[in-house]
XYZ file of C-alpha atoms in Angstrom:
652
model
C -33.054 15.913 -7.236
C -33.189 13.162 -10.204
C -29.657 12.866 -9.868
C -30.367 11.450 -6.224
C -33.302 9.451 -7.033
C -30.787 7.542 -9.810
C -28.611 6.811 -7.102
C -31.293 5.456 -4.696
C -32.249 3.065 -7.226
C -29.093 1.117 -5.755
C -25.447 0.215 -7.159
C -26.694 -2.552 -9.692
C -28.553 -0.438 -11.184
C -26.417 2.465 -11.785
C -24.103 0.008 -12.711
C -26.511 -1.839 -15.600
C -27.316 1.454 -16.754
C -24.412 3.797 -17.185
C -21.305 1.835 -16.680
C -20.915 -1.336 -18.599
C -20.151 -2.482 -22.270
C -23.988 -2.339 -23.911
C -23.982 -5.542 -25.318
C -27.235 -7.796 -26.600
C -29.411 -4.621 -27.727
C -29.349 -5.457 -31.425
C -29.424 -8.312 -33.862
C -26.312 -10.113 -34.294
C -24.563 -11.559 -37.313
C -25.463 -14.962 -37.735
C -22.857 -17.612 -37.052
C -23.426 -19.344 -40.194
C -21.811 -16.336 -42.492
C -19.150 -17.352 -44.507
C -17.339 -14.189 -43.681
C -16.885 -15.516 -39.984
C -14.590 -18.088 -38.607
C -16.183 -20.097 -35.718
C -12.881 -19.474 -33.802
C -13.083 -16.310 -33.323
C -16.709 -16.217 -31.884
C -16.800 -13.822 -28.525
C -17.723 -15.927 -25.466
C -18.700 -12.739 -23.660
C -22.369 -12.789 -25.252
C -23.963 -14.443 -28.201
C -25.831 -11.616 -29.000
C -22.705 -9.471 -29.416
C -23.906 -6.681 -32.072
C -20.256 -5.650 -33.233
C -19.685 -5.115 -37.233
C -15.334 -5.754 -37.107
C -14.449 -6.143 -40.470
C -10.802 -7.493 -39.893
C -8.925 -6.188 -42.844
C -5.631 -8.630 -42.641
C -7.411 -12.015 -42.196
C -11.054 -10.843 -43.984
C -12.872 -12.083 -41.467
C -15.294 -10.520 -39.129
C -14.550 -11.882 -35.401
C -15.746 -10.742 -32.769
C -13.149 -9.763 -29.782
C -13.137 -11.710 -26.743
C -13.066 -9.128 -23.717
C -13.316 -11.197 -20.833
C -11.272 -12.850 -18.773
C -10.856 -14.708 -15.391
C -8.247 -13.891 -13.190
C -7.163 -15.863 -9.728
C -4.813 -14.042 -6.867
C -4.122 -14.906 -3.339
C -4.569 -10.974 -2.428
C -7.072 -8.569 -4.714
C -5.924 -4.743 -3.359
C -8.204 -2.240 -5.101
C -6.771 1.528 -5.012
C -3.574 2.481 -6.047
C -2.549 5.391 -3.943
C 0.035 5.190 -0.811
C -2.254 2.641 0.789
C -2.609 0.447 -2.139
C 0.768 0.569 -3.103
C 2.151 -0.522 0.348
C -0.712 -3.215 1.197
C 0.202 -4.769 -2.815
C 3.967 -4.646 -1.925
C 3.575 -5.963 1.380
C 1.237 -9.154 0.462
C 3.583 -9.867 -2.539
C 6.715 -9.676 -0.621
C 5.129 -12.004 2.249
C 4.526 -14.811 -0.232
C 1.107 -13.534 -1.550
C 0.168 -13.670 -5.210
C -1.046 -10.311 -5.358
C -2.427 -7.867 -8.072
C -2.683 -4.280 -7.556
C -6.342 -2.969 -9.112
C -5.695 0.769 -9.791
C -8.682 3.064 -11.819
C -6.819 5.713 -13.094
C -3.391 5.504 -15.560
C -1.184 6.626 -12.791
C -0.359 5.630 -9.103
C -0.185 7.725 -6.120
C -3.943 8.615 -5.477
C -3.915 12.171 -4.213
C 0.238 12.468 -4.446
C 0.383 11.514 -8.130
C 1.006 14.108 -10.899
C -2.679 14.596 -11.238
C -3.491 16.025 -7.925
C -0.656 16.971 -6.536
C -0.811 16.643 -3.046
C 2.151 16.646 -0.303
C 2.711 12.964 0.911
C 2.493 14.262 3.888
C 2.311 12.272 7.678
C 3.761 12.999 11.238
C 5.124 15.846 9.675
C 5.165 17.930 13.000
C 4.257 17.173 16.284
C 4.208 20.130 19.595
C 7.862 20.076 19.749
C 8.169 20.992 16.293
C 9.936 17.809 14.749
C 8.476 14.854 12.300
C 8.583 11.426 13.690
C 8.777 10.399 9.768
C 7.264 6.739 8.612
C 9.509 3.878 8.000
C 8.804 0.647 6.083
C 7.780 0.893 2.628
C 6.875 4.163 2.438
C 10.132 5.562 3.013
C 11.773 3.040 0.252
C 9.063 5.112 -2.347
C 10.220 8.186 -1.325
C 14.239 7.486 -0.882
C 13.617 6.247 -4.710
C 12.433 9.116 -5.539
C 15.257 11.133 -4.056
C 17.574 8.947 -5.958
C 15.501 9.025 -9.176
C 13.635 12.395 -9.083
C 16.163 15.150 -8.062
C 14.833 17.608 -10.139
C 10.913 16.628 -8.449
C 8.928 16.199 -11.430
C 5.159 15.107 -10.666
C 4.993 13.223 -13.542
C 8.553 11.583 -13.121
C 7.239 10.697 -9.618
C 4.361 8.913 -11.382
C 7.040 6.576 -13.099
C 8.714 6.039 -10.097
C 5.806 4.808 -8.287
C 5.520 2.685 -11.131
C 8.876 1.330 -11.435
C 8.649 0.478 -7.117
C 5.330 -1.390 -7.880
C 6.363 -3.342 -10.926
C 9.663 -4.492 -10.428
C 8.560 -6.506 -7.631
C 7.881 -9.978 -7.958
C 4.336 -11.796 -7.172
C 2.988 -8.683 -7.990
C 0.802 -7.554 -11.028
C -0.335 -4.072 -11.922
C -3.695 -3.526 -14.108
C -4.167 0.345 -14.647
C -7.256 1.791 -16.013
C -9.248 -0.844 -13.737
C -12.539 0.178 -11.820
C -13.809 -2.172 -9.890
C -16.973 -2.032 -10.529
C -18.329 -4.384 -7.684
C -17.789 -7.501 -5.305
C -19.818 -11.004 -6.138
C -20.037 -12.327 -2.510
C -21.550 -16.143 -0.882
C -22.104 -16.115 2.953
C -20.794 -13.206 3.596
C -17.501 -13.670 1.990
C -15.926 -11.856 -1.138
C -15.685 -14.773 -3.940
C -14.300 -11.898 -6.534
C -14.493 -8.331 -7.659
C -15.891 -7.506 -11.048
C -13.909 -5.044 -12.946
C -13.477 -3.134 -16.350
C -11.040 -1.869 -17.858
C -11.172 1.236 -19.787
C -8.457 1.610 -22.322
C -8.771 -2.887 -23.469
C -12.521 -2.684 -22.732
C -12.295 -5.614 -21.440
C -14.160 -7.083 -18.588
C -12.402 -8.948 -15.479
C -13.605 -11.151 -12.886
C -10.886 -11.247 -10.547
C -11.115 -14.000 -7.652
C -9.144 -13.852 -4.909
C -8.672 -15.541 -0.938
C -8.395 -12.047 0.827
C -9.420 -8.894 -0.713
C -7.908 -5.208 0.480
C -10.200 -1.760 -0.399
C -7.402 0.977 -0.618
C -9.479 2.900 -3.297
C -11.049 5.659 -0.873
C -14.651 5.688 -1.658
C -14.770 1.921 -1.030
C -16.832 1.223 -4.192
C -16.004 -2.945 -3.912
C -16.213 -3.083 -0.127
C -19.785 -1.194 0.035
C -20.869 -3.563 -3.174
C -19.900 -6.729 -0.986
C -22.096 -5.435 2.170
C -19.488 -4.340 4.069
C -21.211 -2.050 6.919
C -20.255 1.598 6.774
C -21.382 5.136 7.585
C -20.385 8.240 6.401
C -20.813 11.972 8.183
C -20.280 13.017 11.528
C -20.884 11.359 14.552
C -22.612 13.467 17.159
C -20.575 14.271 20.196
C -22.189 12.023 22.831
C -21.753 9.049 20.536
C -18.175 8.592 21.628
C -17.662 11.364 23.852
C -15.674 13.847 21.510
C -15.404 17.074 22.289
C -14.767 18.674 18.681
C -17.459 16.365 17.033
C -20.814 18.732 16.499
C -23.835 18.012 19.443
C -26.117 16.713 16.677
C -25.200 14.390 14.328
C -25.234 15.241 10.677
C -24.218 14.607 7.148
C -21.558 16.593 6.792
C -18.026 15.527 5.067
C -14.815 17.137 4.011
C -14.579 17.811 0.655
C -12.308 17.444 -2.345
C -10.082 20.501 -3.319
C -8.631 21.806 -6.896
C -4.491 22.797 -7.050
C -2.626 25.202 -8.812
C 0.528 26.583 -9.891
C 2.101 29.308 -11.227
C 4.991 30.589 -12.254
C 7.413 33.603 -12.632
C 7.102 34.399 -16.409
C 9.568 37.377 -15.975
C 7.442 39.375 -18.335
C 3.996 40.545 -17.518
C 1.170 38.101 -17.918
C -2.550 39.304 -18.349
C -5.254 36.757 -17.179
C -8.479 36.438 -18.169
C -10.546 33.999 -16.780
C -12.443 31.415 -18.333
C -16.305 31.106 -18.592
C -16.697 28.847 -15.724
C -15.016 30.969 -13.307
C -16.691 32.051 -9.889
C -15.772 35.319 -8.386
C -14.163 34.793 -5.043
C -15.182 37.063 -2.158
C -12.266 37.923 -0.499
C -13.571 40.949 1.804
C -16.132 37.897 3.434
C -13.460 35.367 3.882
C -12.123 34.463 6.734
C -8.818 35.401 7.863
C -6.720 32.255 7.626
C -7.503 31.691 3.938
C -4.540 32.904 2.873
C -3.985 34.247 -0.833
C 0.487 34.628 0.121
C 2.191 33.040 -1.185
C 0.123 32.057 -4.057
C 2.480 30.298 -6.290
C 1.818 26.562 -5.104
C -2.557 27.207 -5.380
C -4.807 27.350 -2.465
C -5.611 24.088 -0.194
C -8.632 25.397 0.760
C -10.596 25.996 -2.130
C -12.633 22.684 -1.543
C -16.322 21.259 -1.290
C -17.792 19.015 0.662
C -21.155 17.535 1.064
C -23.694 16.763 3.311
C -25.330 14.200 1.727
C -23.986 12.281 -1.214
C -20.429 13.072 -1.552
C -19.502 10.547 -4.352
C -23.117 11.301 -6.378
C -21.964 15.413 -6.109
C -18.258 14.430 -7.192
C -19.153 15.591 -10.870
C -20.953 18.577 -9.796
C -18.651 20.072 -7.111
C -15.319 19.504 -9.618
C -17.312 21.446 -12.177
C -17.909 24.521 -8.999
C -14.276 24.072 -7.828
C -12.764 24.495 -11.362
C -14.817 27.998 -11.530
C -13.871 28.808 -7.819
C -9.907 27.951 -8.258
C -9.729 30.195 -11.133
C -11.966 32.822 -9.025
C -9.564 33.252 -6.343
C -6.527 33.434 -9.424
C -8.395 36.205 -11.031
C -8.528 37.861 -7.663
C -5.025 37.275 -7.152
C -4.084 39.139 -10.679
C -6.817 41.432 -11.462
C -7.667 43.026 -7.808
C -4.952 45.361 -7.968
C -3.798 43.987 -4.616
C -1.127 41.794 -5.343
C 1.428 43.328 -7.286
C 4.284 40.896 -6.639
C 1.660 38.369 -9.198
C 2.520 40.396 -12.271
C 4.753 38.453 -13.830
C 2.921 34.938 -12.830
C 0.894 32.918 -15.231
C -0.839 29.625 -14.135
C 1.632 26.803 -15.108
C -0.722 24.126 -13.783
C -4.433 23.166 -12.490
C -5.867 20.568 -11.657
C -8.651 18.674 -13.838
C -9.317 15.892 -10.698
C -10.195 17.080 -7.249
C -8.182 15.559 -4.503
C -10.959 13.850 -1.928
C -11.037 13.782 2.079
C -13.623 12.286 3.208
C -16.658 9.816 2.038
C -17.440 6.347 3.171
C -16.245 5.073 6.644
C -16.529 1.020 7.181
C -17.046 -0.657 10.255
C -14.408 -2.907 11.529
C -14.804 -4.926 14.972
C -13.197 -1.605 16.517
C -14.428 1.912 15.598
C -11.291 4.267 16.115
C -12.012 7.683 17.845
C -11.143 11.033 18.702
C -10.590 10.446 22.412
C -8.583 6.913 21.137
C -6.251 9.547 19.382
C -5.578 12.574 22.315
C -5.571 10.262 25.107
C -2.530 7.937 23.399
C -4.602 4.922 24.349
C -2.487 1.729 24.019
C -3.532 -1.025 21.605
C -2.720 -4.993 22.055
C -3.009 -5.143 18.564
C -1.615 -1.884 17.277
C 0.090 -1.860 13.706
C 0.234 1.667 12.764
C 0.451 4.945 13.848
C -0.081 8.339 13.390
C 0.516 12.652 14.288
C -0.809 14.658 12.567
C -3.252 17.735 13.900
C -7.089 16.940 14.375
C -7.679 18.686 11.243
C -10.894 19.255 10.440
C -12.098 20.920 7.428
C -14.909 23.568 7.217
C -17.176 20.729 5.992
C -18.938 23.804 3.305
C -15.519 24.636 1.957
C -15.560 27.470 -0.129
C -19.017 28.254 -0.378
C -18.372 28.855 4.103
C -16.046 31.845 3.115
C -17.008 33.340 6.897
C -15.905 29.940 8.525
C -11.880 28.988 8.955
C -10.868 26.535 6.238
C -10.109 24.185 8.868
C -10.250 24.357 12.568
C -7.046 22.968 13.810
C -8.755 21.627 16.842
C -5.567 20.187 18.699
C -1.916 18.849 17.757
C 0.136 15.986 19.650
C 2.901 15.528 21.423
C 3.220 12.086 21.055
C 2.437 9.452 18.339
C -0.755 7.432 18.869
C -1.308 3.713 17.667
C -4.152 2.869 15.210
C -5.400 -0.752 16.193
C -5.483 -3.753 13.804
C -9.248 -4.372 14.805
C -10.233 -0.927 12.796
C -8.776 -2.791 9.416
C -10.785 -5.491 8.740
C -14.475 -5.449 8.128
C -17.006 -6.532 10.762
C -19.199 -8.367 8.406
C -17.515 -9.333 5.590
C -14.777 -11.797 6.595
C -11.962 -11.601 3.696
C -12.110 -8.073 3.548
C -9.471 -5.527 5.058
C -8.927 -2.052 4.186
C -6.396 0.921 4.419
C -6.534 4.947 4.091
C -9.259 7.184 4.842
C -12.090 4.257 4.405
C -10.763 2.757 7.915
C -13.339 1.638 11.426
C -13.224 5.741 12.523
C -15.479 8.361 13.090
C -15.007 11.687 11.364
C -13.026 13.307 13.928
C -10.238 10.432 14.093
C -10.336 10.698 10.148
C -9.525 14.240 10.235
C -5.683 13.620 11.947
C -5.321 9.417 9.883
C -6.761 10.807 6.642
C -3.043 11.790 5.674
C -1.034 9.453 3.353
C 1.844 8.563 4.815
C -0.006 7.062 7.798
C -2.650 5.397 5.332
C 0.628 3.829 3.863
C 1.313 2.380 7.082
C -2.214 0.859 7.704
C -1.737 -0.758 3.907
C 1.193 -2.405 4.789
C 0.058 -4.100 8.116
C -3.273 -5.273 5.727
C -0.995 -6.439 3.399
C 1.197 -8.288 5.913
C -1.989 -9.355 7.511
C -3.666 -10.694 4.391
C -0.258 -13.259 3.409
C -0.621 -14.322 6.839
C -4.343 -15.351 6.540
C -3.184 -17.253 3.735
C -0.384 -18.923 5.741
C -2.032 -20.126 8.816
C -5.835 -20.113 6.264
C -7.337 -17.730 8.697
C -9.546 -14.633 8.212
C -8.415 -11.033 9.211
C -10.244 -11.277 12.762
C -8.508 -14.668 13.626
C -5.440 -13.079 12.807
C -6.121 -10.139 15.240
C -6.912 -12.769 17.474
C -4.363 -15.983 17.711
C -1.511 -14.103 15.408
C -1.441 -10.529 16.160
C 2.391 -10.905 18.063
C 3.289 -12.452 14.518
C 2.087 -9.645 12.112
C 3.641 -7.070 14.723
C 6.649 -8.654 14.335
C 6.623 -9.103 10.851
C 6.076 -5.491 10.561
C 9.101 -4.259 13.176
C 11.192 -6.650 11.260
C 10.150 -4.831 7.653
C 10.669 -1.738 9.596
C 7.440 -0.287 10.742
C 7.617 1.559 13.930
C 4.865 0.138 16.107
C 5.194 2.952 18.979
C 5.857 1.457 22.546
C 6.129 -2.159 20.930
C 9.639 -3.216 21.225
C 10.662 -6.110 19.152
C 11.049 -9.361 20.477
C 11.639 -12.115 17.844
C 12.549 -15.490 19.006
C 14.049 -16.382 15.865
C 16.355 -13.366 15.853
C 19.866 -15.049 16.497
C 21.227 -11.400 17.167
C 19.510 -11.591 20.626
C 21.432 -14.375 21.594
C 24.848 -13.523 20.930
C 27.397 -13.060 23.676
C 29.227 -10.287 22.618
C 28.514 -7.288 20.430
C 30.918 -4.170 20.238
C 32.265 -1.737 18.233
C 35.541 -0.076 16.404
C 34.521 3.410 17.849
C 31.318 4.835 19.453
C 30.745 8.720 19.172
C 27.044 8.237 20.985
C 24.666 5.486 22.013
C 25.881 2.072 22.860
C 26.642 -0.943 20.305
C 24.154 -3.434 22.806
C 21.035 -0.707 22.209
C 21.088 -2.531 18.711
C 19.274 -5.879 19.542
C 17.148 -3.650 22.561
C 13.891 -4.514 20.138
C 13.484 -0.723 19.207
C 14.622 1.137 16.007
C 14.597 4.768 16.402
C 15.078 7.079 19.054
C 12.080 7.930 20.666
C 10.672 9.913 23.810
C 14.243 11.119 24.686
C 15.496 7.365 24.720
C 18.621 6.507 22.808
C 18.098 3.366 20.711
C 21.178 3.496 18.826
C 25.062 3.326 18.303
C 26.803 6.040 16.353
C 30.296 5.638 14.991
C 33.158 7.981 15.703
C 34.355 8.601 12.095
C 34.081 5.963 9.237
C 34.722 3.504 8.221
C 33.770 1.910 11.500
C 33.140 -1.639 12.279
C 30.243 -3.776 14.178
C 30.861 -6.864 15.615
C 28.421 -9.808 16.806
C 29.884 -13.247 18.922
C 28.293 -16.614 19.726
C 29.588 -18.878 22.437
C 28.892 -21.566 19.738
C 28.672 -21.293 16.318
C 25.549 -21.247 14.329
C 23.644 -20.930 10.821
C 23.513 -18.575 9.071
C 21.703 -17.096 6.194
C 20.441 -13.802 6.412
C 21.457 -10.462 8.259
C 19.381 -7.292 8.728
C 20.679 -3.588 9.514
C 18.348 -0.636 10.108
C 20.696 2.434 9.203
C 19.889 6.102 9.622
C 18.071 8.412 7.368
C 16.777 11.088 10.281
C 13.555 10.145 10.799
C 13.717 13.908 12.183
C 13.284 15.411 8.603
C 11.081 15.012 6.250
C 11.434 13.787 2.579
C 8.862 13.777 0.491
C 8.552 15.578 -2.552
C 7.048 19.139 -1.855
C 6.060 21.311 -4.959
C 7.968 24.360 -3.050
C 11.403 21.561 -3.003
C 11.676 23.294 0.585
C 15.056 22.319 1.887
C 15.317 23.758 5.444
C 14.206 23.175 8.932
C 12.241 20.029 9.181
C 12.161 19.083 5.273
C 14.783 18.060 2.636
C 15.049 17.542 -1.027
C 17.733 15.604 -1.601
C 19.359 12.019 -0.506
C 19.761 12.094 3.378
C 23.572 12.366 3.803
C 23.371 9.569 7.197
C 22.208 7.107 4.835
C 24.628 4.271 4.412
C 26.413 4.584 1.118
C 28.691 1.230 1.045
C 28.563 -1.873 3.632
C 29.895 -5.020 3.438
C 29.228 -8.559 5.570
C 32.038 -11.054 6.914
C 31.648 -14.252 8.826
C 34.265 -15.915 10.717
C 34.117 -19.181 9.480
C 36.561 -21.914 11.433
C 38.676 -19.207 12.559
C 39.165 -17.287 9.642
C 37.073 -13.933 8.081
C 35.367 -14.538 4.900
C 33.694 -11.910 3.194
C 29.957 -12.792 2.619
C 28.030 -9.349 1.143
C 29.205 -5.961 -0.057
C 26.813 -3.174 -0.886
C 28.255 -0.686 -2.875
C 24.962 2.029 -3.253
C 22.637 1.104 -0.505
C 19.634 2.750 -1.298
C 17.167 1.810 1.734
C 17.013 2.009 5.611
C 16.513 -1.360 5.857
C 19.968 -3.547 4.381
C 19.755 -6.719 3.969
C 22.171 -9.594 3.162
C 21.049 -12.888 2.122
C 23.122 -15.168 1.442
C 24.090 -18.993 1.580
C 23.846 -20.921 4.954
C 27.466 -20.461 6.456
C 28.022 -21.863 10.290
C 29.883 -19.271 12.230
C 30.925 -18.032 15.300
C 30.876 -14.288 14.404
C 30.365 -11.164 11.582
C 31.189 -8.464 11.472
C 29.830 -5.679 9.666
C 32.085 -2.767 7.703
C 30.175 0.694 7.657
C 32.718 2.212 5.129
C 30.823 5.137 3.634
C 27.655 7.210 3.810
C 25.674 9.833 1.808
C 27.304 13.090 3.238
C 27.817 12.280 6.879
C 31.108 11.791 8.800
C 29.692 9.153 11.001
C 27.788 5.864 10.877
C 24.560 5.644 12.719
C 23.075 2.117 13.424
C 19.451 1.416 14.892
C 19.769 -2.532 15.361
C 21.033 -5.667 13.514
C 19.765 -8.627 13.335
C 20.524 -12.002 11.941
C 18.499 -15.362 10.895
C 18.835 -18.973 9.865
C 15.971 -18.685 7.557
């Protein structure tokens, strides 16, 4: 196909000739017209061919669209990866910008695709073992921001999480277009923005791909592959016996709703008639209201060249299997329903794969292997798509090849690039094959991957180390970085020298309903594997209290509350609100706190939260010497009792 043959001609040149400003192709005007202040002379090209006729000044400039930028940490992708890995860098001290291409955040969750945040949403006994960390502060916002779920208010609150925060800047509209690279290290990404046509070069020390397809990281020479791996390769029983170039493909959304009046549909010219008597079984058409996950496409060749082409095909097939749903006399209960929403930008899967020093497998995944240098983790189901999609009708949509019990631990070593030595990534671009992509595609656990990068990048910067040394001499540090921002690294128990709460003498409580007040400095922050880890109150307000032997400085003090890491809480387009999921502001969350020190004998009060809004409290405040503190749980969302999963307490 010519369309293929463009794209062997190589990145540069698909670049040069279909993405950037055309600028030198015709004569310019000359710099010694009268009409043209010298001052305002474009230092992007001399050979600029623009005609601006200013009308307030009466000159004819020409605009300056260039400009140098210079970060600590470049992250390129805005979705739940992005977001975290930006937050995460910024918060550890990096200067950070966040490089997203399209005008909204969120990446396949965002108002213009419309996909569940979903992560360990279920394992075999039927209950989430729900993210912590940054992720849940998005969507805890949300709840308190968003109750009525709006998409499009969910877009704003990503953007309100990402732009309040200091050390971080947000450029929207933003491709990175590709990485200028010497010895084998990113120097800075090239990039152009859309709406300000303007041209960036961005420099950075440590640059993070969270944009999917991995356009910087592939630009810079980061190895990669993309398809599946045969079986044999690393012993994976779902993989297929020959390897081939098969990947899961992008899929189109809808929604409808209940009109209360009959709605006709005609479909537009586009459309492709859906064969339901040759589809398989599990592509179900009920209910219908919230679209159809599994009209998708994928490819087994280019994936990213065929983007244009397959959205075109899935537009036609997602209004196909509507105008089956109203027009083949076989679903009554659609009368009254009229499409309310589609989607214009199909939500990808699956494309380029890069090689870190560790390549993360299926067999990594169902055997629960253990990693030194784990930083993330993950649940959900192998779930591999029927790689033809819809045009496969006969196939399953996807083959739900196994779920797990347990949690398994995605290794630092699969984050970082294994030739190109600033360069980390997060989300479905990770060191895996296809099979381990099908279960750590899913956001939520891509959000935790972007904020060990992130955490990983600000400590390159501290100790001026690349990502590998880091996995090497520092790994205990980012892991503890991480429990203390609470991430749940499974079986890694926190240990933090610096944690004065280990070493106090005495801790005990007004009341205990369950669990024990000492589980809260026992290194772990959730209950896990049918281990308690916690102390619950019996009825509120309720009190925690912490002694030294001798007194000592103090400046900061950390809580991890409840939220019931047994429910989910993202936003869901059905706002289910039963079983395993809820819509609304989980009621164990800690409402109102406040902080005393005993300070030569006598309680002072050092904090008071009022709405506590996060997991995750903390009180900083100035450097006090005491013996003690004690901390008041005095209210909560909703629930009678106060639920505690450790406290800790610094000099820094």
């Amino acid at each position: 196909m010519k369309r293929r043959n463009f794209f062997k001609k190589g990145t540069k040149g698909a670049i040069a000739a279909s993405m950037l400003p055309m600028t030198g192709i015709s004569k310019t005007i000359s710099e010694d017209s009268d009409l043209i202040s010298k001052e305002h002379y474009s230092t992007i090209t001399d050979k600029n061919p623009e005609q601006w006729h200013q009308m307030g000044t009466g000159k004819r400039p020409r605009p300056d669209r260039k400009k140098d930028l210079d970060y600590d940490v470049v992250v390129i992708g805005g979705g739940a990866a992005g977001i975290c890995a930006a937050v995460a860098a910024a918060r550890n001290g990096a200067r950070t910008v966040l490089v997203q291409d399209r005008p909204v955040l969120g990446g396949n969750a965002s108002s213009e695709i419309r996909v569940h945040l979903n992560g360990v949403n279920h394992l075999k006994d039927g209950l989430p073992e729900r993210e912590t960390g940054i992720i849940e502060e998005i969507l805890l916002l949300n709840r308190f921001q968003n109750p009525q779920e709006s998409f499009t208010v969910w877009d704003h609150v990503l953007y309100d999480f990402v732009t309040r925060e200091p050390n971080l800047d947000l450029m929207l509209n933003t491709t990175a277009m590709r990485a200028n690279t010497e010895n084998g290290k990113i120097i800075s990404a090239y990039c152009f923005q859309l709406t300000t046509e303007m041209e960036f070069t961005i420099k950075g020390k440590q640059f993070i791909d969270c944009s999917g397809d991995g356009l910087l990281a592939a630009t810079a020479g980061a190895l990669y592959r993309t398809g599946r791996e045969a079986a044999a390769e690393f012993n994976e029983k779902y993989a297929p016996k020959e390897a081939d170039g098969w990947q899961m493909g992008g899929t189109v959304l809808l929604s409808s709703k209940d009109m209360g009046r009959p709605m006709p549909f005609e479909p537009p010219s586009f459309v492709r008639e859906y064969n339901a008597e040759e589809s398989h079984k599990g592509r179900k058409l009920i209910p219908f209201v919230e679209g159809f996950w599994w009209v998708e496409l994928g490819s087994d060749d280019d994936i990213i060249g065929d983007y244009e082409e397959n959205r075109h095909k899935l537009m036609g097939y997602a209004y196909g299997v509507w105008d089956h749903v109203k027009n083949s006399g076989k679903f009554p209960e659609a009368e009254n329903y009229a499409l309310d929403w589609v989607c214009s930008l199909p939500g990808k899967r699956e494309s380029r794969r890069f090689i870190g020093d560790f390549i993360l497998s299926e067999g990594d995944l169902l055997n629960n292997r253990n990693f030194d240098d784990a930083v993330a983790y993950g649940g959900w189901s192998l779930d591999e798509h029927n790689p033809g999609g819809i045009e496969n009708l006969s196939e399953p949509p996807s083959y739900f090849h196994s779920k797990f019990a347990e949690v398994y631990q995605i290794p630092f070593r699969s984050l970082y690039s294994k030739n190109v030595s600033n360069l980390l990534f997060a989300g479905r671009n990770i060191s895996q094959t296809h099979m381990a992509l099908s279960s750590s595609r899913i956001m939520a656990t891509c959000a935790l991957e972007g904020q060990a990068v992130g955490t990983a990048a600000a400590l390159c910067l501290k100790h001026e180390a690349n990502p590998r040394e880091i996995g090497k001499k520092y790994i205990d540090e980012l892991q503890e970085q991480l429990l203390r921002d609470d991430v749940f690294i499974p079986k890694r128990p926190a240990k933090d020298s610096n944690d004065l709460a280990k070493n106090a003498s005495l801790i005990f409580a007004s009341s205990t309903l369950s669990g024990d007040a000492n589980f809260l400095t026992d290194g772990m922050s959730r209950d896990i594997a049918g281990n308690i880890h916690h102390w619950q109150s019996d009825g509120l307000p309720a009190t925690v209290q912490i002694e030294w032997e001798e007194p000592v400085l103090l400046s900061t003090v950390e809580l991890k509350c409840d939220t019931n890491v047994k429910r989910n809480i993202m936003m869901r387009k059905d706002s289910s609100n039963e079983g395993i999921y809820r819509n609304n502001i989980p009621e164990e969350l800690m409402k109102s706190i406040s902080l005393e020190a005993r300070i030569s004998g006598r309680w002072v009060n050092i904090g008071e939260l009022d709405k506590n809004k996060t997991r995750l409290v903390k009180f900083t405040i100035d450097k006090v010497r005491t013996s003690a503190v004690r901390v008041t749980l005095k209210e909560t969302y909703g629930h009678e009792n106060a639920k505690l999963f450790e406290i800790r307490a610094y000099q820094d």
